[in-house]
């Protein structure tokens, strides 16, 4: 168990120790979220390190990471709990004729027959350090689920009709991420601290590649980061994120590259661009992009 | 920044400033801000800024407004004045023109008053039903008097059509459908583990979201007001995302939320700066595809573009963007007010480029045409393109 961070500097140092290169704003939000006991709502384009921030936070705090991946149609049975019906039925059937059925009914609605999903797990914990609850990509869930979450995050309790209300002894540290594929309701955001993760500038991105893809040579790291920065300045349907930069640097490193050239870039550019139209648009620019990146 | 007894009132004033600029900064956030400041070193201007931003901002769009407000309000004290002077005192400090513009816009948008047309309430409610007044139904919007427009508005608001539904992945109890193990087992337990009855459930249905992209350039001017009335009428009961464009794209979804039509229209015209300018449909769609498509086209949205196709942009770009848009939407419908005119041929460069890539091409010049659109929307089933 790690002592909680004592200052913003402390958060920054610990993130960096775990090879997460964030900005001062993110460290401030994390520190305050911990101090004020508020969930942290992180938004940003895909692949800028939102989920990673939550994972690293768990490590920083020495806490367990509980992750709830949201999707369209997610409901309580997937997010909170479900009874283990096959086991319950089996249990009842195995009972002898003479045994008290009332007793049996109470028995099968006990925690032994409960399938705990991430939210229940996060609330009903005995961890020495409260867990980090990552509610990932909340923009994929629908409004009903969001409304339920709102309730859960204000009281940190869940009520199960057969068992009663379960309240968190120690509230988890909650991180919610969104790719902004839709607007998340204001009421939910109001309960959270907010941080927008932007694309990093060149120096920071080089630093990230060095930290996260150390197999890429220093020169290569800089050139790939510069290439991606160039792509972000172009008119594309899907601008590459930091995750794509890392993929690209790793792909090139696997091919044994220490510098980039046109052939290598053309062969591996799929690591960064995911739309055919974007690929076509960029193809003609590759020589210029490579020139610029090599001069960076 | 030294902690002084003045800090809290100042924070309150700052929250009011944010509020006036359209950033939500209620008492709850103010409390959070106060608590947050207990945990940071106020001498670190950067941390102070980051802390307030984490508390007061909850949308990316608000960040730039926040930054501008922060610069105005908590500007570093003038070095010529006494050391340690309080923040927020200095006025007329340099601000980039860009920020100044954002700031002015934010404040301007929020200050729209209730500029009702004086005789708005004097129009008698139409006693006829939706389809009664045939003459009105077939009259071109372009030739309507203000009173007639008002009547159209009432008819639109009462229009019976609904956007088609789609199946979602959420399930609800039903007579037929997949077996609902949860409920079935629950019942079985009551009967000593015998499955006496099977319960079923099936996907819940939801109405499809609508996305409206409305051309408000000069050539569309005659129709703009009516199309905005149309948008407002839909926005009141459907899940609608609305944008207008001429040379650039502006999202007006939030502006249409005012219940009062005149107030809504007023805020739209204030919020859109190039009403009646030239048209660059391709560029507007490019903007939409890059910045909005992934956010508003989820859940099988139906996209409606309203434009006469007079385009001063590049037809190749228009084609490319339409192809992309059509692939991301459940259905792409183009409404053209000119299509109702006798002898009209969609020969403008823009229209010719667009036509092959739309699922539907309809008129939008009178009520009858909008009614046809209504029927089309209501008929869009769960299945993809026909």
XYZ file of C-alpha atoms in Angstrom:
682
model
C 0.000 0.000 0.000
C 1.343 3.366 -1.055
C 0.736 6.541 0.915
C -1.616 8.916 -0.927
C 0.131 11.603 -2.953
C 1.038 14.621 -0.831
C 1.123 17.244 -3.563
C 0.650 17.876 -7.248
C 4.408 17.445 -7.692
C 4.148 14.099 -6.011
C 1.414 12.973 -8.437
C 3.512 14.149 -11.367
C 6.609 12.326 -10.175
C 4.756 9.121 -9.515
C 3.049 9.168 -12.928
C 6.417 9.753 -14.548
C 8.005 6.923 -12.542
C 5.445 4.662 -14.126
C 6.298 5.990 -17.566
C 3.094 7.959 -17.912
C 3.899 11.383 -19.312
C 0.987 13.642 -18.495
C 0.722 17.386 -18.122
C 0.539 19.461 -14.971
C -3.203 19.977 -15.481
C -3.900 16.256 -15.337
C -1.767 15.853 -12.212
C -3.673 18.728 -10.605
C -7.051 17.198 -11.449
C -6.001 13.818 -10.089
C -4.658 15.323 -6.898
C -7.810 17.366 -6.316
C -10.125 14.466 -7.175
C -8.382 12.470 -4.448
C -8.498 15.324 -1.963
C -12.115 16.282 -2.636
C -13.344 12.682 -2.987
C -14.802 13.352 -6.372
C -14.864 11.230 -9.507
C -12.544 12.380 -12.279
C -14.102 12.741 -15.702
C -11.496 12.521 -18.460
C -12.343 13.390 -22.025
C -10.236 13.480 -25.142
C -9.967 12.044 -28.619
C -9.372 8.322 -28.989
C -5.854 7.200 -28.154
C -4.585 10.072 -26.023
C -4.133 7.952 -22.892
C -7.367 8.332 -20.909
C -7.720 4.699 -19.944
C -4.011 4.427 -19.350
C -4.191 7.315 -16.876
C -6.677 5.356 -14.770
C -4.576 2.213 -14.892
C -1.478 4.076 -13.824
C -3.438 5.743 -11.026
C -4.291 2.360 -9.584
C -0.626 1.528 -9.576
C 0.293 4.879 -8.032
C -2.169 4.352 -5.199
C -1.316 0.690 -4.769
C -4.992 -0.038 -5.333
C -6.860 -2.681 -7.240
C -8.151 -1.570 -10.652
C -11.764 -2.469 -11.359
C -12.748 -1.773 -14.913
C -16.228 -1.448 -16.326
C -16.194 -1.269 -20.103
C -19.381 0.428 -21.291
C -21.287 -0.504 -24.426
C -24.664 0.165 -25.901
C -27.280 -1.755 -23.977
C -25.223 -2.325 -20.831
C -27.559 -2.903 -17.895
C -27.505 -3.707 -14.184
C -27.030 -7.430 -14.748
C -23.761 -6.684 -16.521
C -22.631 -3.765 -14.445
C -23.728 -4.461 -10.875
C -24.851 -7.998 -10.072
C -26.749 -11.010 -11.288
C -28.037 -14.021 -9.413
C -26.423 -17.280 -10.318
C -29.644 -18.928 -11.459
C -28.325 -22.285 -12.558
C -26.696 -22.726 -9.171
C -29.799 -21.595 -7.342
C -32.013 -24.011 -9.268
C -29.616 -26.852 -8.707
C -29.448 -26.084 -5.016
C -33.235 -26.132 -4.658
C -33.582 -29.341 -6.590
C -31.028 -31.087 -4.444
C -32.976 -30.303 -1.299
C -34.769 -33.226 0.312
C -38.556 -33.245 0.495
C -38.811 -32.606 4.197
C -36.536 -29.605 4.423
C -37.822 -26.176 5.123
C -38.337 -24.381 1.809
C -38.432 -20.971 3.377
C -34.977 -21.502 4.753
C -33.813 -22.652 1.369
C -35.172 -19.581 -0.341
C -33.337 -17.333 2.025
C -30.215 -19.341 1.513
C -30.166 -19.087 -2.251
C -30.510 -15.332 -2.131
C -27.343 -14.901 -0.162
C -24.042 -13.569 -1.346
C -22.873 -17.086 -2.074
C -25.187 -17.167 -5.082
C -24.458 -13.641 -6.175
C -22.415 -12.936 -9.267
C -20.611 -9.715 -8.531
C -20.072 -7.394 -11.465
C -17.606 -4.495 -11.465
C -19.758 -1.830 -9.776
C -20.794 -4.027 -6.875
C -17.244 -5.211 -6.592
C -16.014 -1.631 -6.361
C -18.527 -0.644 -3.706
C -18.466 -3.753 -1.574
C -14.739 -3.985 -1.049
C -12.541 -4.833 1.904
C -9.406 -3.531 0.305
C -6.878 -1.816 2.540
C -6.689 0.909 -0.107
C -10.019 1.594 -1.823
C -9.955 0.366 -5.408
C -9.779 2.535 -8.500
C -13.005 2.156 -10.460
C -12.566 2.845 -14.154
C -15.826 3.434 -16.011
C -14.480 3.322 -19.515
C -16.067 4.956 -22.556
C -19.258 5.998 -20.879
C -20.352 7.667 -24.102
C -21.080 4.207 -25.477
C -23.730 3.389 -22.879
C -27.249 4.768 -23.114
C -28.999 7.412 -21.038
C -30.770 4.969 -18.711
C -27.473 3.588 -17.593
C -26.028 7.027 -17.159
C -28.942 7.950 -14.900
C -28.334 4.878 -12.791
C -24.671 5.699 -12.517
C -25.526 9.170 -11.347
C -27.417 7.686 -8.433
C -24.691 5.241 -7.609
C -21.959 7.863 -7.668
C -23.794 10.173 -5.310
C -24.336 7.603 -2.537
C -21.888 4.813 -3.338
C -24.496 2.286 -2.471
C -26.393 -0.427 -4.255
C -29.605 -1.955 -3.148
C -30.272 -5.607 -3.815
C -33.894 -6.386 -2.913
C -33.190 -9.828 -1.399
C -30.140 -8.775 0.592
C -30.565 -5.118 1.358
C -28.503 -2.039 0.757
C -24.789 -2.375 0.399
C -22.886 0.780 1.122
C -19.237 1.343 0.468
C -17.101 1.473 3.598
C -14.452 3.208 1.583
C -15.597 4.813 -1.630
C -13.510 3.836 -4.641
C -11.573 6.426 -6.580
C -13.629 6.779 -9.739
C -12.287 7.641 -13.169
C -14.779 8.042 -15.996
C -13.588 8.321 -19.574
C -15.388 9.437 -22.693
C -14.418 9.702 -26.344
C -17.195 12.212 -26.844
C -19.060 10.196 -29.431
C -22.052 11.716 -27.720
C -22.626 14.353 -25.096
C -22.724 12.958 -21.562
C -25.403 14.490 -19.391
C -24.450 17.611 -17.440
C -25.829 16.212 -14.204
C -23.251 13.475 -14.215
C -20.394 15.749 -15.149
C -21.375 18.183 -12.446
C -20.462 15.570 -9.857
C -16.994 15.179 -11.257
C -13.824 17.078 -11.749
C -13.064 17.431 -15.409
C -9.962 17.129 -17.480
C -9.550 17.285 -21.253
C -6.477 15.452 -22.497
C -5.183 17.090 -25.642
C -2.730 15.727 -28.152
C 0.797 16.325 -26.845
C 3.204 18.706 -28.554
C 6.270 17.360 -30.322
C 8.655 17.395 -27.338
C 6.134 15.702 -25.096
C 5.266 13.115 -27.697
C 8.944 12.269 -28.194
C 9.199 11.848 -24.448
C 6.156 9.565 -24.447
C 7.583 7.389 -27.226
C 10.881 7.099 -25.341
C 9.095 6.110 -22.172
C 6.579 3.730 -23.668
C 8.363 2.297 -26.675
C 11.975 2.213 -25.485
C 12.811 -0.315 -28.197
C 12.632 2.538 -30.731
C 15.980 4.295 -31.160
C 16.118 7.918 -30.044
C 16.294 9.323 -33.575
C 13.437 7.096 -34.670
C 11.272 8.168 -31.725
C 11.674 11.790 -32.672
C 11.015 11.196 -36.363
C 7.889 9.141 -35.786
C 6.525 11.686 -33.328
C 7.205 14.431 -35.821
C 5.511 12.446 -38.600
C 2.388 12.027 -36.513
C 2.393 15.696 -35.598
C 2.493 16.417 -39.336
C -0.445 14.073 -39.946
C -2.454 15.787 -37.216
C -2.089 19.030 -39.100
C -3.694 17.485 -42.177
C -7.315 17.301 -43.063
C -8.163 13.738 -42.015
C -11.265 11.830 -40.979
C -9.489 10.137 -38.131
C -6.464 11.913 -36.758
C -3.921 9.500 -35.244
C -3.698 9.472 -31.429
C -0.715 8.833 -29.201
C -1.582 5.148 -29.176
C -1.054 5.154 -32.934
C 2.302 6.915 -32.573
C 3.414 4.182 -30.199
C 2.155 1.424 -32.508
C 3.992 3.011 -35.363
C 7.247 3.427 -33.483
C 7.085 -0.181 -32.311
C 6.317 -1.463 -35.807
C 9.324 0.377 -37.199
C 11.527 -0.852 -34.384
C 10.465 -4.433 -35.084
C 11.551 -3.937 -38.694
C 14.941 -2.898 -37.385
C 14.610 0.717 -38.488
C 16.619 3.404 -36.757
C 15.633 6.203 -39.134
C 12.626 6.600 -41.373
C 12.489 6.768 -45.142
C 9.713 6.863 -47.712
C 9.617 3.120 -48.278
C 9.419 2.328 -44.582
C 6.736 4.942 -43.985
C 4.617 3.732 -46.888
C 4.904 0.156 -45.667
C 3.888 0.918 -42.085
C 1.590 3.920 -42.302
C -1.399 1.680 -41.594
C -0.310 1.804 -37.960
C -1.356 5.450 -37.882
C -4.174 5.837 -40.390
C -7.342 3.790 -40.247
C -9.412 5.135 -43.117
C -8.862 4.375 -46.772
C -9.682 7.971 -47.743
C -7.102 9.251 -45.271
C -4.468 6.881 -46.614
C -5.117 8.070 -50.141
C -4.945 11.676 -49.120
C -1.634 11.202 -47.312
C 0.137 9.005 -49.868
C 1.086 11.926 -52.099
C 2.407 13.894 -49.136
C 4.657 11.167 -47.764
C 7.917 12.492 -49.267
C 7.300 15.961 -47.810
C 6.261 14.541 -44.433
C 9.364 12.357 -44.280
C 11.620 15.267 -45.203
C 10.131 17.403 -42.500
C 10.276 14.653 -39.887
C 13.907 13.903 -40.634
C 14.746 17.538 -40.150
C 12.874 17.745 -36.816
C -1.260 34.563 -5.058
C -1.531 35.229 -1.335
C -4.501 33.910 0.556
C -6.482 36.901 1.660
C -9.935 37.458 3.062
C -10.727 38.871 -0.339
C -10.226 35.584 -2.134
C -13.666 34.076 -1.540
C -15.700 37.037 -2.744
C -13.375 37.208 -5.720
C -13.996 33.569 -6.465
C -17.710 34.274 -6.333
C -17.332 37.133 -8.775
C -15.306 34.903 -11.056
C -18.029 32.253 -10.951
C -20.592 34.881 -11.914
C -18.437 35.965 -14.808
C -18.208 32.371 -16.021
C -21.916 31.965 -15.601
C -22.609 35.043 -17.695
C -20.384 33.623 -20.385
C -22.443 30.439 -20.477
C -20.226 28.167 -18.396
C -22.182 26.490 -15.660
C -20.757 27.756 -12.377
C -23.390 27.269 -9.721
C -23.018 27.247 -5.940
C -21.994 23.613 -5.889
C -19.031 24.295 -8.113
C -18.145 27.368 -6.163
C -18.007 25.266 -3.030
C -15.827 22.736 -4.802
C -13.536 25.495 -5.963
C -13.171 26.811 -2.443
C -12.348 23.356 -1.167
C -9.941 22.735 -4.008
C -7.988 25.878 -3.234
C -7.281 24.572 0.249
C -5.176 21.874 -1.305
C -2.977 23.808 -3.658
C -0.230 26.315 -3.399
C -1.835 29.597 -4.417
C 1.524 31.051 -5.315
C 1.640 28.702 -8.285
C -0.407 30.573 -10.827
C -0.483 27.552 -13.147
C -1.850 25.198 -10.501
C -4.382 27.782 -9.439
C -5.617 27.978 -13.022
C -5.635 24.195 -13.486
C -7.547 23.683 -10.256
C -10.261 26.151 -11.154
C -10.507 24.693 -14.625
C -10.916 21.151 -13.296
C -13.780 22.360 -11.140
C -15.645 24.781 -13.389
C -15.249 23.261 -16.838
C -17.046 20.130 -17.876
C -17.062 20.442 -21.632
C -14.229 20.866 -24.070
C -16.069 23.777 -25.681
C -15.988 25.651 -22.400
C -12.225 25.463 -22.008
C -11.488 28.409 -24.283
C -14.155 30.530 -22.596
C -12.712 29.604 -19.237
C -9.189 30.522 -20.297
C -10.359 33.885 -21.618
C -12.307 34.587 -18.448
C -9.364 33.562 -16.319
C -7.027 35.872 -18.196
C -9.376 38.788 -17.810
C -10.176 38.197 -14.191
C -7.053 36.786 -12.575
C -4.509 38.630 -14.655
C -1.085 38.876 -13.057
C -0.832 42.131 -11.144
C 0.817 45.022 -12.874
C 4.472 45.003 -11.742
C 4.371 48.784 -11.368
C 1.680 48.606 -8.711
C 2.385 47.458 -5.174
C 3.852 43.960 -4.891
C 1.331 41.287 -4.004
C -1.603 43.272 -5.283
C -4.782 41.292 -5.545
C -5.645 39.570 -8.744
C -8.626 40.753 -10.692
C -7.919 44.426 -10.307
C -6.150 45.224 -13.532
C -8.246 46.177 -16.509
C -7.536 46.560 -20.174
C -4.787 44.002 -20.173
C -3.608 42.592 -23.465
C -5.671 39.762 -24.763
C -5.185 37.990 -28.084
C -7.775 39.029 -30.678
C -8.809 35.391 -30.949
C -9.572 35.130 -27.271
C -11.308 38.475 -27.277
C -13.558 37.252 -30.049
C -14.410 34.038 -28.278
C -15.160 35.994 -25.205
C -17.371 38.491 -26.965
C -19.242 35.707 -28.687
C -19.777 33.818 -25.476
C -21.185 36.857 -23.760
C -23.214 37.918 -26.786
C -24.834 34.543 -27.136
C -26.020 34.520 -23.631
C -27.508 37.959 -23.604
C -30.223 37.347 -26.157
C -33.415 38.800 -24.839
C -37.020 38.026 -25.470
C -37.451 39.986 -28.678
C -40.875 38.777 -29.580
C -42.614 40.039 -32.644
C -45.229 42.350 -31.129
C -48.225 40.688 -32.757
C -47.069 37.109 -32.298
C -49.992 36.322 -30.058
C -52.505 38.148 -32.194
C -52.642 35.375 -34.753
C -55.766 33.319 -34.176
C -55.212 29.650 -33.633
C -56.096 27.691 -36.693
C -59.320 25.840 -36.036
C -58.792 23.555 -38.982
C -57.079 20.216 -38.652
C -53.728 19.280 -40.046
C -54.926 18.474 -43.555
C -57.865 20.804 -43.804
C -56.410 23.818 -45.465
C -55.402 22.420 -48.824
C -54.527 25.800 -50.186
C -52.035 26.414 -47.430
C -50.611 22.954 -47.808
C -49.677 23.565 -51.403
C -48.608 27.148 -51.143
C -44.909 27.734 -51.663
C -43.200 28.826 -48.459
C -41.564 31.572 -50.442
C -44.902 33.287 -51.050
C -46.367 32.996 -47.580
C -47.411 35.924 -45.478
C -46.307 36.126 -41.900
C -49.697 34.938 -40.699
C -49.580 31.949 -42.959
C -46.139 31.119 -41.679
C -47.550 31.176 -38.192
C -50.299 28.782 -39.224
C -47.750 26.461 -40.776
C -45.896 26.468 -37.514
C -48.972 25.292 -35.658
C -49.624 22.616 -38.232
C -46.043 21.412 -38.026
C -46.140 21.213 -34.287
C -49.305 19.147 -34.490
C -48.072 16.956 -37.342
C -48.831 13.344 -36.535
C -45.734 11.706 -37.904
C -42.972 10.154 -35.861
C -39.511 9.103 -36.834
C -39.167 5.374 -37.344
C -37.872 3.206 -34.584
C -34.880 0.981 -34.430
C -34.145 -1.935 -32.162
C -31.706 -1.302 -29.364
C -29.638 -3.822 -27.482
C -31.527 -3.244 -24.275
C -34.156 -5.866 -23.596
C -37.624 -5.573 -22.133
C -40.176 -8.214 -21.137
C -42.395 -9.384 -23.985
C -44.775 -12.175 -24.942
C -42.464 -13.515 -27.588
C -38.739 -13.271 -28.076
C -35.650 -14.594 -26.390
C -35.971 -16.486 -23.123
C -35.516 -14.305 -20.074
C -33.502 -16.563 -17.822
C -33.544 -14.151 -14.920
C -37.321 -13.990 -14.642
C -37.910 -17.611 -15.562
C -35.508 -18.831 -12.891
C -36.964 -16.466 -10.328
C -40.355 -18.102 -10.892
C -38.952 -21.596 -10.990
C -37.471 -21.102 -7.546
C -40.944 -20.439 -6.162
C -42.042 -23.777 -7.505
C -39.186 -25.816 -6.041
C -36.979 -25.463 -9.046
C -39.462 -26.578 -11.665
C -39.475 -24.391 -14.751
C -43.249 -24.026 -14.960
C -43.281 -21.010 -17.222
C -40.795 -19.467 -19.595
C -40.597 -15.701 -19.680
C -39.313 -13.920 -22.681
C -37.913 -10.590 -23.593
C -36.982 -8.763 -26.713
C -35.077 -5.655 -27.731
C -36.544 -2.369 -26.741
C -37.221 0.032 -29.598
C -36.146 3.612 -29.748
C -36.776 6.342 -32.235
C -33.915 7.087 -34.533
C -31.989 10.272 -33.898
C -32.316 12.901 -36.598
C -29.528 15.129 -37.784
C -30.524 18.206 -39.758
C -27.999 20.131 -41.837
C -29.644 23.264 -43.093
C -28.314 25.587 -45.781
C -28.938 29.191 -44.751
C -26.966 30.903 -47.493
C -28.287 33.774 -49.607
C -30.081 31.653 -52.185
C -31.979 29.869 -49.405
C -32.920 33.030 -47.584
C -36.603 32.903 -48.576
C -36.914 29.513 -46.956
C -34.691 29.984 -43.935
C -37.344 31.123 -41.504
C -39.692 28.314 -42.370
C -36.983 25.711 -42.226
C -35.983 26.989 -38.800
C -39.607 26.718 -37.736
C -39.553 23.185 -39.067
C -36.382 22.418 -37.118
C -37.816 23.910 -33.973
C -41.015 21.889 -34.323
C -39.043 18.648 -34.654
C -36.585 19.535 -31.911
C -39.442 19.795 -29.452
C -40.335 16.146 -29.699
C -37.589 14.240 -31.450
C -33.974 13.596 -30.703
C -32.613 16.237 -33.071
C -29.142 17.532 -33.707
C -29.304 20.602 -35.901
C -26.642 22.503 -37.810
C -26.810 25.385 -40.236
C -24.205 26.209 -42.837
C -23.347 28.644 -45.534
C -19.612 29.278 -45.629
C -19.113 27.466 -42.370
C -20.948 25.083 -40.137
C -22.635 26.090 -36.875
C -24.324 23.781 -34.418
C -27.681 25.143 -33.300
C -29.011 22.203 -31.294
C -28.778 24.008 -28.006
C -30.240 27.186 -29.428
C -33.346 25.352 -30.589
C -34.097 24.177 -27.076
C -35.915 27.341 -26.117
C -39.596 26.478 -25.948
C -40.503 29.889 -27.206
C -40.083 29.874 -30.964
C -39.200 33.519 -31.347
C -36.620 33.312 -28.674
C -35.155 30.236 -30.317
C -35.044 31.868 -33.746
C -33.592 34.976 -32.272
C -30.772 33.087 -30.609
C -30.124 31.132 -33.790
C -29.737 34.275 -35.847
C -27.482 35.774 -33.196
C -25.466 32.618 -32.846
C -24.894 32.214 -36.574
C -22.666 34.797 -38.092
C -22.875 34.138 -41.772
C -26.564 33.813 -42.401
C -27.178 34.549 -46.064
C -23.546 34.376 -47.108
C -22.265 32.239 -49.967
C -22.402 28.460 -49.905
C -19.643 25.927 -49.635
C -21.522 22.726 -49.029
C -18.524 20.466 -49.427
C -16.512 22.354 -46.830
C -19.443 22.438 -44.431
C -19.883 18.688 -44.775
C -16.150 18.161 -44.356
C -16.336 20.071 -41.113
C -19.314 18.001 -40.030
C -17.658 14.690 -40.961
C -14.511 15.497 -39.025
C -15.825 17.169 -35.945
C -19.353 16.039 -35.417
C -20.116 12.819 -37.277
C -18.667 10.531 -34.638
C -20.510 12.364 -31.918
C -23.990 12.684 -33.396
C -24.336 9.805 -35.835
C -24.439 7.021 -33.278
C -27.557 4.913 -32.758
C -28.471 4.759 -36.458
C -29.149 8.389 -37.177
C -31.034 9.692 -40.183
C -29.340 12.678 -41.812
C -31.341 15.343 -43.637
C -29.568 17.974 -45.705
C -31.697 20.934 -46.753
C -30.188 22.914 -49.609
C -30.935 24.127 -53.099
C -27.526 22.900 -54.208
C -26.206 26.292 -55.318
C -22.618 25.729 -54.399
C -19.552 27.839 -54.876
C -17.242 25.173 -53.523
C -15.475 22.260 -55.145
C -17.898 19.589 -56.484
C -15.284 16.856 -56.049
C -15.031 17.673 -52.360
C -18.805 17.674 -52.044
C -18.981 14.220 -53.624
C -16.224 12.802 -51.425
C -17.781 14.145 -48.234
C -21.257 12.952 -49.163
C -19.975 9.453 -49.803
C -18.349 9.433 -46.395
C -21.442 10.853 -44.723
C -23.744 8.360 -46.371
C -21.627 5.517 -45.070
C -21.774 6.791 -41.502
C -25.523 7.491 -41.469
C -28.441 5.120 -41.499
C -30.038 7.124 -44.269
C -29.155 10.294 -46.122
C -32.019 12.470 -47.325
C -31.617 15.620 -49.394
C -34.414 18.173 -49.338
C -34.423 20.768 -52.046
C -36.965 23.597 -51.970
C -36.521 24.165 -55.703
C -37.554 20.642 -56.551
C -41.171 21.741 -56.198
C -40.915 24.366 -58.922
C -42.288 23.349 -62.255
C -39.692 22.266 -64.741
C -36.867 22.271 -62.215
C -33.953 20.085 -63.155
C -31.262 19.365 -60.582
C -28.520 20.552 -62.885
C -26.534 22.916 -60.690
C -23.020 21.630 -60.213
C -23.599 20.984 -56.552
C -26.852 19.155 -57.009
C -25.494 17.072 -59.864
C -22.544 16.060 -57.709
C -24.744 15.260 -54.730
C -27.651 13.450 -56.285
C -26.122 10.017 -56.910
C -25.045 9.750 -53.263
C -28.288 10.435 -51.443
C -30.803 7.798 -50.514
C -33.715 10.142 -51.091
C -34.208 13.389 -52.900
C -37.353 15.284 -51.933
C -38.925 18.680 -52.300
C -39.280 21.017 -49.341
C -41.109 24.030 -50.646
C -44.525 23.597 -49.068
C -46.310 21.842 -46.279
C -47.321 18.971 -48.493
C -43.651 18.302 -49.181
C -42.767 18.317 -45.495
C -45.664 15.958 -44.946
C -44.192 13.593 -47.526
C -40.912 13.775 -45.659
C -42.762 12.921 -42.465
C -44.195 9.833 -44.054
C -40.804 8.782 -45.314
C -39.247 9.197 -41.870
C -42.038 7.277 -40.205
C -41.551 4.441 -42.661
C -37.825 3.952 -42.095
C -37.749 0.609 -40.392
C -35.013 -1.187 -38.564
C -33.573 -2.555 -41.736
C -30.836 -0.645 -43.504
C -31.177 0.836 -46.936
C -33.924 -0.453 -49.169
